CSV table of C-alpha atoms in Angstrom, one decimal:
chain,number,residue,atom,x,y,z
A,1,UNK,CA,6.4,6.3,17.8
A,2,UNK,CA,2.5,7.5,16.8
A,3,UNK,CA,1.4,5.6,13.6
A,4,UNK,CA,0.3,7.4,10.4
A,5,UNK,CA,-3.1,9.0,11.4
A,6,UNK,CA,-5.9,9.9,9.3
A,7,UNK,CA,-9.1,12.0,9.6
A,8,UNK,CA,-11.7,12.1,9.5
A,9,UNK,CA,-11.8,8.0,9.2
A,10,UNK,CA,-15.7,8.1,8.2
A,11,UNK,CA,-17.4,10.8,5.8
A,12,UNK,CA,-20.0,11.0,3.6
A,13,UNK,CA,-20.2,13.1,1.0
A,14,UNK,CA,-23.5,14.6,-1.9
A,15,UNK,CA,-22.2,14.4,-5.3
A,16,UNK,CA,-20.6,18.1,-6.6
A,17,UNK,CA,-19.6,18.6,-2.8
A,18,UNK,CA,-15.8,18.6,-2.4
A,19,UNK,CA,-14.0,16.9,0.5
A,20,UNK,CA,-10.5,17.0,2.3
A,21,UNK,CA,-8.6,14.3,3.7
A,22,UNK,CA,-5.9,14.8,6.1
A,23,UNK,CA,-3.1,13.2,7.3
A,24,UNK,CA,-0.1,13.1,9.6
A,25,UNK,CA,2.7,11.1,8.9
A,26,UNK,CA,4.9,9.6,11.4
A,27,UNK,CA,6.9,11.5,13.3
A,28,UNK,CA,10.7,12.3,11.0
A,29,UNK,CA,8.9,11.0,7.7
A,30,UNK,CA,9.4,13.3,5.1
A,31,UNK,CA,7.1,11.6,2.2
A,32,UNK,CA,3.4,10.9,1.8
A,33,UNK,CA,1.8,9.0,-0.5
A,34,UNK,CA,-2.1,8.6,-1.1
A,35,UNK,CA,-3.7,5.6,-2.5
A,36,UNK,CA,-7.3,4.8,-3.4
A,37,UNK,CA,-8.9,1.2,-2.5
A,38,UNK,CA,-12.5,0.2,-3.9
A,39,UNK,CA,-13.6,-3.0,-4.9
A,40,UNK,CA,-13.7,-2.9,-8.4
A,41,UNK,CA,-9.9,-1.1,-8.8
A,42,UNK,CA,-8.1,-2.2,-6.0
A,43,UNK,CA,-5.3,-0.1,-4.6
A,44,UNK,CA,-4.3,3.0,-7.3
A,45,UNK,CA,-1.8,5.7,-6.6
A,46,UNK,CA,-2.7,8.9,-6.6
A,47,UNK,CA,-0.1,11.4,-5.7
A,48,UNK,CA,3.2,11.5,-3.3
A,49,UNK,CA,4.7,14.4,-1.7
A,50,UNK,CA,8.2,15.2,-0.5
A,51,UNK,CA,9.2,18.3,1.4
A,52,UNK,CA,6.6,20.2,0.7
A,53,UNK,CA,7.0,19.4,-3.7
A,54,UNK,CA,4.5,16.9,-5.8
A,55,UNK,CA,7.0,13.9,-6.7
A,56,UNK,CA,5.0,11.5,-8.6
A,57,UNK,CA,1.4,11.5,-9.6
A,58,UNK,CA,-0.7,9.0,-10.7
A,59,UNK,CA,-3.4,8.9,-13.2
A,60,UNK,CA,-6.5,10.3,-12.0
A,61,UNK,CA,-8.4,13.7,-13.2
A,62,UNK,CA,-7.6,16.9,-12.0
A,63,UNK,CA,-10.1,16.5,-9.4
A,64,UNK,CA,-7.8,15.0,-7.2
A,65,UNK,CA,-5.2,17.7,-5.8
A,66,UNK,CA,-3.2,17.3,-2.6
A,67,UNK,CA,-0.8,19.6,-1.0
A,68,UNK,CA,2.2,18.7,2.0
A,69,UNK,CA,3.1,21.3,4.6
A,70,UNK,CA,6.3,22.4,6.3
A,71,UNK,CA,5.5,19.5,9.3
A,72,UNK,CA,4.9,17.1,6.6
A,73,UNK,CA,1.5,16.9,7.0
A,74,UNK,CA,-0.4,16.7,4.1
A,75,UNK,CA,-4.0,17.0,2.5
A,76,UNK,CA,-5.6,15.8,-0.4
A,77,UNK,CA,-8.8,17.2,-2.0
A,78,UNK,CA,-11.3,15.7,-4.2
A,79,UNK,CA,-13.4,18.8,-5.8
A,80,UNK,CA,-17.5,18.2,-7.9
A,81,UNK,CA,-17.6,14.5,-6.2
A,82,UNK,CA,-18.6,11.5,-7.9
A,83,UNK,CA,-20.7,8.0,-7.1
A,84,UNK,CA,-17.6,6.8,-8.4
A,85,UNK,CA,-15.1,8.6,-6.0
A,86,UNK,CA,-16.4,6.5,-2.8
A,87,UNK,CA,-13.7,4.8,-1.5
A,88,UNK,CA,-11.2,4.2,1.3
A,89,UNK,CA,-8.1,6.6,1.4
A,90,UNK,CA,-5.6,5.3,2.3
A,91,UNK,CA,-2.2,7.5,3.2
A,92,UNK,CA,1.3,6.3,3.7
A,93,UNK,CA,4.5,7.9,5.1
A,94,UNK,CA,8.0,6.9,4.2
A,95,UNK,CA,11.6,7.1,6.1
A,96,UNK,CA,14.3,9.0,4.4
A,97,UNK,CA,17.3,6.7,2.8
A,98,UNK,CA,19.7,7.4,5.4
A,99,UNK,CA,17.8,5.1,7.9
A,100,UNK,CA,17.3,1.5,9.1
A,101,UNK,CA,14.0,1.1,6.9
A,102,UNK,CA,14.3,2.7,4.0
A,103,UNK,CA,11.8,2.1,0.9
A,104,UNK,CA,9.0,0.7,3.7
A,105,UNK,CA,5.8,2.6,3.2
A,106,UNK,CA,3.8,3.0,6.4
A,107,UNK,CA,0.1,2.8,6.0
A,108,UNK,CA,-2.6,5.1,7.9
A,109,UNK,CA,-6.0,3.0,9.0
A,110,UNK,CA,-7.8,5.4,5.9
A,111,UNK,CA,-10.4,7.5,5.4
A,112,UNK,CA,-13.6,5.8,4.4
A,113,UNK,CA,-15.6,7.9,1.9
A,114,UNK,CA,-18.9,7.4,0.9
A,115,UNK,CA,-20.3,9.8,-2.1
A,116,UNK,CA,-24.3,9.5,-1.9
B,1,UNK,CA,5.6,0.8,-16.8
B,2,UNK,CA,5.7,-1.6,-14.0
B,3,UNK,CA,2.5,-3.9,-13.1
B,4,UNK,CA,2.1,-6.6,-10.2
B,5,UNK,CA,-0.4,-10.0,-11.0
B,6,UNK,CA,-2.0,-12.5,-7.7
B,7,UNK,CA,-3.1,-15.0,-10.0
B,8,UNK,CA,-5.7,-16.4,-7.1
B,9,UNK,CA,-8.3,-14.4,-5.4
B,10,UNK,CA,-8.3,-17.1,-2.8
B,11,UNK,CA,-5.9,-19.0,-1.1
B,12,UNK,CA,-7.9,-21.7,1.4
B,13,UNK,CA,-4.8,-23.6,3.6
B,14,UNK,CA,-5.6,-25.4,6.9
B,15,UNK,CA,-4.4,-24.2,10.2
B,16,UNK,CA,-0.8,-25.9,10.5
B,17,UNK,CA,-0.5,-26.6,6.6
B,18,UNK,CA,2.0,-24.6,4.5
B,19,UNK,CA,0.8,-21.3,2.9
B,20,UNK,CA,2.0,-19.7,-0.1
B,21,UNK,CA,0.7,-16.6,-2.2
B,22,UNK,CA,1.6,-15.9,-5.1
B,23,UNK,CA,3.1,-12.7,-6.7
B,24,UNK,CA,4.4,-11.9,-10.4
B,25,UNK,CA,6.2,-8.4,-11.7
B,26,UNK,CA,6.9,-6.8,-14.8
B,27,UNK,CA,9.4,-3.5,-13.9
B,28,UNK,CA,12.0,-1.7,-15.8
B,29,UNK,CA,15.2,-2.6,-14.3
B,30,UNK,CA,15.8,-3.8,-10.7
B,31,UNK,CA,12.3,-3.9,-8.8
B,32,UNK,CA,11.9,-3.8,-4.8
B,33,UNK,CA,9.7,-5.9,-4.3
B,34,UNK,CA,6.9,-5.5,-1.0
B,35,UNK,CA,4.3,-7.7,0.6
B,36,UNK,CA,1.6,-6.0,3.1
B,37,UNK,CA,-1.1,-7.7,5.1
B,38,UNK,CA,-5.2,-5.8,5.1
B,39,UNK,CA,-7.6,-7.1,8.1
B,40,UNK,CA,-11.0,-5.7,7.7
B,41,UNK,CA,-12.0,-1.9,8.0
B,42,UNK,CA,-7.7,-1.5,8.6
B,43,UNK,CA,-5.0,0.1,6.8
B,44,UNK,CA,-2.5,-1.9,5.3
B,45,UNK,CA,0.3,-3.4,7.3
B,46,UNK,CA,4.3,-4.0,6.1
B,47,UNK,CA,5.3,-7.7,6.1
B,48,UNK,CA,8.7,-8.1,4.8
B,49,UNK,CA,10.2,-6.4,1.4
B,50,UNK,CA,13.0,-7.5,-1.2
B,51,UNK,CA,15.5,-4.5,-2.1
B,52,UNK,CA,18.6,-6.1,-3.0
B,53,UNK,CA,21.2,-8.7,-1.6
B,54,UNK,CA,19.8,-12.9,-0.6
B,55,UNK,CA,17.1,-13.8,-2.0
B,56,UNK,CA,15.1,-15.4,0.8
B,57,UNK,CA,13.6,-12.7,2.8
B,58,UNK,CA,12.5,-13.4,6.2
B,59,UNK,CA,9.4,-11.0,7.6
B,60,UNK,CA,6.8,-10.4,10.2
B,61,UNK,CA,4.8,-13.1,12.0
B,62,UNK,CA,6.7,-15.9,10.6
B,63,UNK,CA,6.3,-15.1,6.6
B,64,UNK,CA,8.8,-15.1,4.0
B,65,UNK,CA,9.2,-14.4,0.7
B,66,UNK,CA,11.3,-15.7,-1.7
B,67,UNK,CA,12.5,-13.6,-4.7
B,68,UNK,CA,13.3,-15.4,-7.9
B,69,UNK,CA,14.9,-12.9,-10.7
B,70,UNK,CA,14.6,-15.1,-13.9
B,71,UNK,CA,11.2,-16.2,-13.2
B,72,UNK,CA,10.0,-12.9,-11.7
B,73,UNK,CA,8.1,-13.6,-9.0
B,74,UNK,CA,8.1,-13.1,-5.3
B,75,UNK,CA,5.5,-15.6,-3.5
B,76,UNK,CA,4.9,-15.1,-0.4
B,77,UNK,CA,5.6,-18.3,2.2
B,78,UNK,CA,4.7,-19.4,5.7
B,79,UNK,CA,5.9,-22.9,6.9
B,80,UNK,CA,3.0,-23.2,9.5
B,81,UNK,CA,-0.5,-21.4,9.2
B,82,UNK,CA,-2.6,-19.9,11.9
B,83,UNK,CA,-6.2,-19.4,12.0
B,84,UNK,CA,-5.1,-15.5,12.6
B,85,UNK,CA,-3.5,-15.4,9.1
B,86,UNK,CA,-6.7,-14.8,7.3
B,87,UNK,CA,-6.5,-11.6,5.5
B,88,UNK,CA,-6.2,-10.1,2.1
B,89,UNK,CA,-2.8,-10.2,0.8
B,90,UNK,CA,-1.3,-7.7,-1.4
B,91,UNK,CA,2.4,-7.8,-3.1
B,92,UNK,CA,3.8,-4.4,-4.4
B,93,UNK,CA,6.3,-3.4,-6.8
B,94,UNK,CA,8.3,-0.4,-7.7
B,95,UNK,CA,11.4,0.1,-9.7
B,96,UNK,CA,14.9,1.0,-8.2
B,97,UNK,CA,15.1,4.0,-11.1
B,98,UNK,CA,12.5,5.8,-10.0
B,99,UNK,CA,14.5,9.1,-9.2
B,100,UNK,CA,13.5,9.0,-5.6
B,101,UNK,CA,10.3,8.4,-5.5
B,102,UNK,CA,7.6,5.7,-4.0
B,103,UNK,CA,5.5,5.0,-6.2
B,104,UNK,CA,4.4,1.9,-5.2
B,105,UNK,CA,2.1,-0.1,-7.7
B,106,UNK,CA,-0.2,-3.1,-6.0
B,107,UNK,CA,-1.5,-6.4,-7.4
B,108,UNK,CA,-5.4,-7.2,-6.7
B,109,UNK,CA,-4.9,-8.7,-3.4
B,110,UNK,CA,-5.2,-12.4,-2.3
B,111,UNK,CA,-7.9,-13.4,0.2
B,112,UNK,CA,-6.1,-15.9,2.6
B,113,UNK,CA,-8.6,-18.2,4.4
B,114,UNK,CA,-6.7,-20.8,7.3
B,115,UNK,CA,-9.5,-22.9,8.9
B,116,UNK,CA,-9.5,-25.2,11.1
């Protein structure tokens, strides 16, 4: 089976642009999560997205939106960029209960965004 | 809320030596519990997780993890380091009740050096 895949892997960004991250989980996985790595914050949830529904959000401004579509892919935007939204992107897809692996969260290779 | 502390930034081991990182929670009720392995400019890969049943899990590449309930931790072991071990580290948590979702929250990552 294909890996989570992201693009683009490498953008960069003016502040006040807004950006959009895709991704494509793997093939059967119905939910994808989004998480946020920098340096000074480490890994911080930012949303998760079931059949096409908003499960759990985490704390960040309204800024941050995503959305999932009917194949389970799914986008997240970042609108009126900040210094302080460069970071890697990282998505993750997720089998449903009623399989060998449940719970596992499969990680994309990210999306690398730099806000100049 | 739930919240996941690696006390050590850096683990140094040599190559052949014992390795162990180590991993603390705080979760309401039952927590699965997750280790993944980050090599450099790459997503995040799945080691081994904890969801219920023996407490010894047994993961990828030769690691294990051992969860201990009253003193709630999960460190992560290895009997026999390699040089190709060096990575940052990350343990997860998230709480059984969570109504379905994956939420996952990360600790701040261990930096695992095995040299020579």
């Amino acid at each position: 089976k294909a890996g989570v895949t992201q693009t683009p892997r490498y953008l960069i960004k003016t502040r006040g642009q807004q950006v959009t991250l895709s991704c494509s989980p793997i093939s059967g996985h119905r939910s994808v999560s989004w998480y946020q790595q920098t340096p000074g914050q480490g890994l911080q949830f930012l949303f998760e997205y079931f059949s096409e529904t908003q499960r759990n959000k985490g704390n960040f401004p309204g800024r941050f939106s995503g959305r999932q579509f009917s194949n389970s892919r799914s986008e997240m935007n970042v609108s009126t960029l900040e210094l302080g939204d460069s970071a890697l992107y990282l998505c993750a897809s997720s089998p449903t209960l009623r399989t060998a692996s449940p719970y596992e969260q499969y990680f994309g290779p990210g999306t690398r965004l730099t806000v100049t | 809320a739930q919240s996941v502390a690696q006390p050590e930034d850096q683990v140094n081991v040599a190559e052949g030596n014992p390795l162990t990182v180590k991993c603390t929670y705080s979760v309401s009720g039952n927590p699965y519990l997750f280790w993944y392995v980050q090599y450099p400019n790459r997503g995040l890969q799945f080691l081994l997780k904890y969801i219920t049943g023996d407490n010894l899990v047994k993961g990828s590449y030769g690691f294990e993890a051992e969860f201990n309930k009253s003193q709630t931790s999960f460190h992560l072991k290895k009997p026999s380091a390699l040089v190709s071990d060096s990575a940052l580290y990350f343990c997860a948590v998230r709480g059984a009740l969570t109504g379905g979702g994956n939420k996952l929250t990360f600790g701040t990552g261990t930096q695992l050096k095995v040299e020579l």
